[in-house]
Tab-separated table of C-alpha atoms in Angstrom:
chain	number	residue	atom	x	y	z
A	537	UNK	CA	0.214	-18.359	13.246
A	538	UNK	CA	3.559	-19.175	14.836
A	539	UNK	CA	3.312	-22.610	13.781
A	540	UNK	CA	2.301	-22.082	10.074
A	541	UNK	CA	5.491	-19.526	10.210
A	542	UNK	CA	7.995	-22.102	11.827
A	543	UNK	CA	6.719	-24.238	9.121
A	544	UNK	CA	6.742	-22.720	6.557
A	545	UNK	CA	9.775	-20.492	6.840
A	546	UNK	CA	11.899	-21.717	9.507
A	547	UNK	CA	11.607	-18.675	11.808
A	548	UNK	CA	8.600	-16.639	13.473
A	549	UNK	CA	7.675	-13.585	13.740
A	550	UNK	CA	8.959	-13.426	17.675
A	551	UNK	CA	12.354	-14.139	15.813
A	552	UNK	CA	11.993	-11.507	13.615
A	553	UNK	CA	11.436	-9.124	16.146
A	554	UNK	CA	14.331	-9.841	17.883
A	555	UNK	CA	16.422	-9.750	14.787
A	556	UNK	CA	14.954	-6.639	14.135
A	557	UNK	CA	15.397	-5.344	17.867
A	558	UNK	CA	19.325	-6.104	18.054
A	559	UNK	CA	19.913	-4.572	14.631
A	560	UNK	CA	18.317	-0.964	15.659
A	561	UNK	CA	19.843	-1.839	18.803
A	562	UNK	CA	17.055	-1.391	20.856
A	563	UNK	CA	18.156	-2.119	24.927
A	564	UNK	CA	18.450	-5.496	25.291
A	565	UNK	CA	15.891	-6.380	27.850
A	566	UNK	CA	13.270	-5.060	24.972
A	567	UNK	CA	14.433	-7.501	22.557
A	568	UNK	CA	14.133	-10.323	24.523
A	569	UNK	CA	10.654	-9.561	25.503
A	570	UNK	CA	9.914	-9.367	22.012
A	571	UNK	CA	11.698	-12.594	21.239
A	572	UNK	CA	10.194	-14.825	23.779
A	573	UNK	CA	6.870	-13.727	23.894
A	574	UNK	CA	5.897	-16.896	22.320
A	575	UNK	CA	7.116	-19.299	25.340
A	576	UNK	CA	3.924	-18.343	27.520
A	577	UNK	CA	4.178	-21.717	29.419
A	578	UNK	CA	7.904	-21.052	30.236
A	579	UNK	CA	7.904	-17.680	31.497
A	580	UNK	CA	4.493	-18.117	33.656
A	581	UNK	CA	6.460	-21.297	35.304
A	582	UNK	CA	9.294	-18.328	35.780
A	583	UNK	CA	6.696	-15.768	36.765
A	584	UNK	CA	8.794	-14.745	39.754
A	585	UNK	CA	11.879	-14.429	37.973
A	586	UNK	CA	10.621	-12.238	35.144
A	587	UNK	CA	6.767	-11.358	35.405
A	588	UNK	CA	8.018	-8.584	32.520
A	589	UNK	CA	7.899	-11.468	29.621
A	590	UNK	CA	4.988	-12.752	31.247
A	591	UNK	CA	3.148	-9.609	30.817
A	592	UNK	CA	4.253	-9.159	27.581
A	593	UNK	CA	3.513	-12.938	26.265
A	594	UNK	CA	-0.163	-12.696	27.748
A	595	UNK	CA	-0.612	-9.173	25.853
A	596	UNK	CA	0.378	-11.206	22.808
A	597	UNK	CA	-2.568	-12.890	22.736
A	598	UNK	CA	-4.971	-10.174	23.117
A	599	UNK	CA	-7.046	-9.653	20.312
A	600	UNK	CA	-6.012	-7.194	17.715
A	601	UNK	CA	-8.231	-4.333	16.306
A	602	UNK	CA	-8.906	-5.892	12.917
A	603	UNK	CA	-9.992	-8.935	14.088
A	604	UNK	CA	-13.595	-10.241	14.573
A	605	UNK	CA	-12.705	-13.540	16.571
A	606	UNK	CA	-10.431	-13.907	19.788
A	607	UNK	CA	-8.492	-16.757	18.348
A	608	UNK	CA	-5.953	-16.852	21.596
A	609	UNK	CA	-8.714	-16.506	23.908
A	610	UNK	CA	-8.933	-19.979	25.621
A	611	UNK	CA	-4.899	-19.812	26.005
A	612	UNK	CA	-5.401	-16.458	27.627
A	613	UNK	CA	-7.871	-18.001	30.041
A	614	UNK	CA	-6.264	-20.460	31.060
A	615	UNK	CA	-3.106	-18.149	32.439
A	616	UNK	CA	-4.305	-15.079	33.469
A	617	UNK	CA	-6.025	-15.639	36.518
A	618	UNK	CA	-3.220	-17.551	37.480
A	619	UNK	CA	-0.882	-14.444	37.321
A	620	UNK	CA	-2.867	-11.654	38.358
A	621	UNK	CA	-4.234	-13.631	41.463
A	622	UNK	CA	-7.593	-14.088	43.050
A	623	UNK	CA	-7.445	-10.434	44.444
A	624	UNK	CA	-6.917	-8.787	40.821
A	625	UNK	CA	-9.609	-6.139	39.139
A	626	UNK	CA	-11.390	-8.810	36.937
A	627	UNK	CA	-10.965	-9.098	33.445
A	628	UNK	CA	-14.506	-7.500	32.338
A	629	UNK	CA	-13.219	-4.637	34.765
A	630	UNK	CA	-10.059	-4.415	32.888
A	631	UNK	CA	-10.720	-4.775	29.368
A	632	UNK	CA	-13.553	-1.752	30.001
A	633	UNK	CA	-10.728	0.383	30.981
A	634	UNK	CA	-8.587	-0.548	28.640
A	635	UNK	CA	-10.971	0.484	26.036
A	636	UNK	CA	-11.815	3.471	27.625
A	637	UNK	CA	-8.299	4.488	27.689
A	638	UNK	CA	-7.433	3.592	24.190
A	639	UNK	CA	-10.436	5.307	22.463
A	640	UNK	CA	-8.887	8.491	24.411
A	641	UNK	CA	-4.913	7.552	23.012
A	642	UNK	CA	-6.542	6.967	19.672
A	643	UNK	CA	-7.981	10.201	19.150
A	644	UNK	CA	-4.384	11.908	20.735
A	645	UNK	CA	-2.862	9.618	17.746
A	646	UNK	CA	-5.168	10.001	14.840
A	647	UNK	CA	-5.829	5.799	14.662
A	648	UNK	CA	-8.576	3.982	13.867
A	649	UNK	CA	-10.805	2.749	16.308
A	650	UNK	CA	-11.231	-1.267	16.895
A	651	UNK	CA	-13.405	-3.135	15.280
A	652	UNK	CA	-14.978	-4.469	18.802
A	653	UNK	CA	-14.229	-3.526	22.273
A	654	UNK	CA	-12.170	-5.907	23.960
A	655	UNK	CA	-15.101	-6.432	26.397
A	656	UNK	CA	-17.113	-7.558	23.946
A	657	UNK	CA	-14.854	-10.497	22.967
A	658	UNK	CA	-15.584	-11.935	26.390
């Protein structure tokens, strides 16, 4: 998608965001998460330095409730273990609880629920 939108318009939508973010003057620390969420292989290498965009970029690529593929899934793969470490809840673990906790946030906020269950996708 980020491609297509450099492509086609020049910009993407991480750019927009952090147009976006500096004109409602969000702090700036937010905007430049949302900015650089898109340079994955830059902030892992600077994992130490900022494990914030890190978490942030990997979110990114989780799948979102409308769709019925994981598109971003073998890009996911190939960094997480990598950043949460051999020691880390694994990701079937995770993704269960994650689902668990937003069916309960969903209800709280009147939103649909997903399409699939994130642990499903794996």
């Amino acid at each position: 998608l980020s491609a297509l939108e450099q492509e086609k318009f020049g910009w993407t939508h991480a750019d927009a965001a952090g147009v976006l973010g500096q004109n409602w003057k969000l702090p700036e620390p937010l905007t430049n998460l949302m900015m650089n969420h898109l340079i994955l292989d830059e902030s892992v290498a600077n994992f130490d330095k900022n494990p914030e965009q890190v978490v942030v970029s990997l979110s990114a690529l989780i799948p979102s409730a409308t769709r019925e593929e994981w598109m971003e899934k073998t890009l996911f793969m190939k960094f997480y273990p990598g950043v949460v470490g051999s020691k880390a809840t694994p990701l079937e673990h995770f993704f269960a609880k994650v689902d668990k906790e937003f069916e309960q946030s969903a209800a709280i906020l009147q939103i649909s629920k997903p399409k699939r269950l994130l642990v499903d996708y794996l």
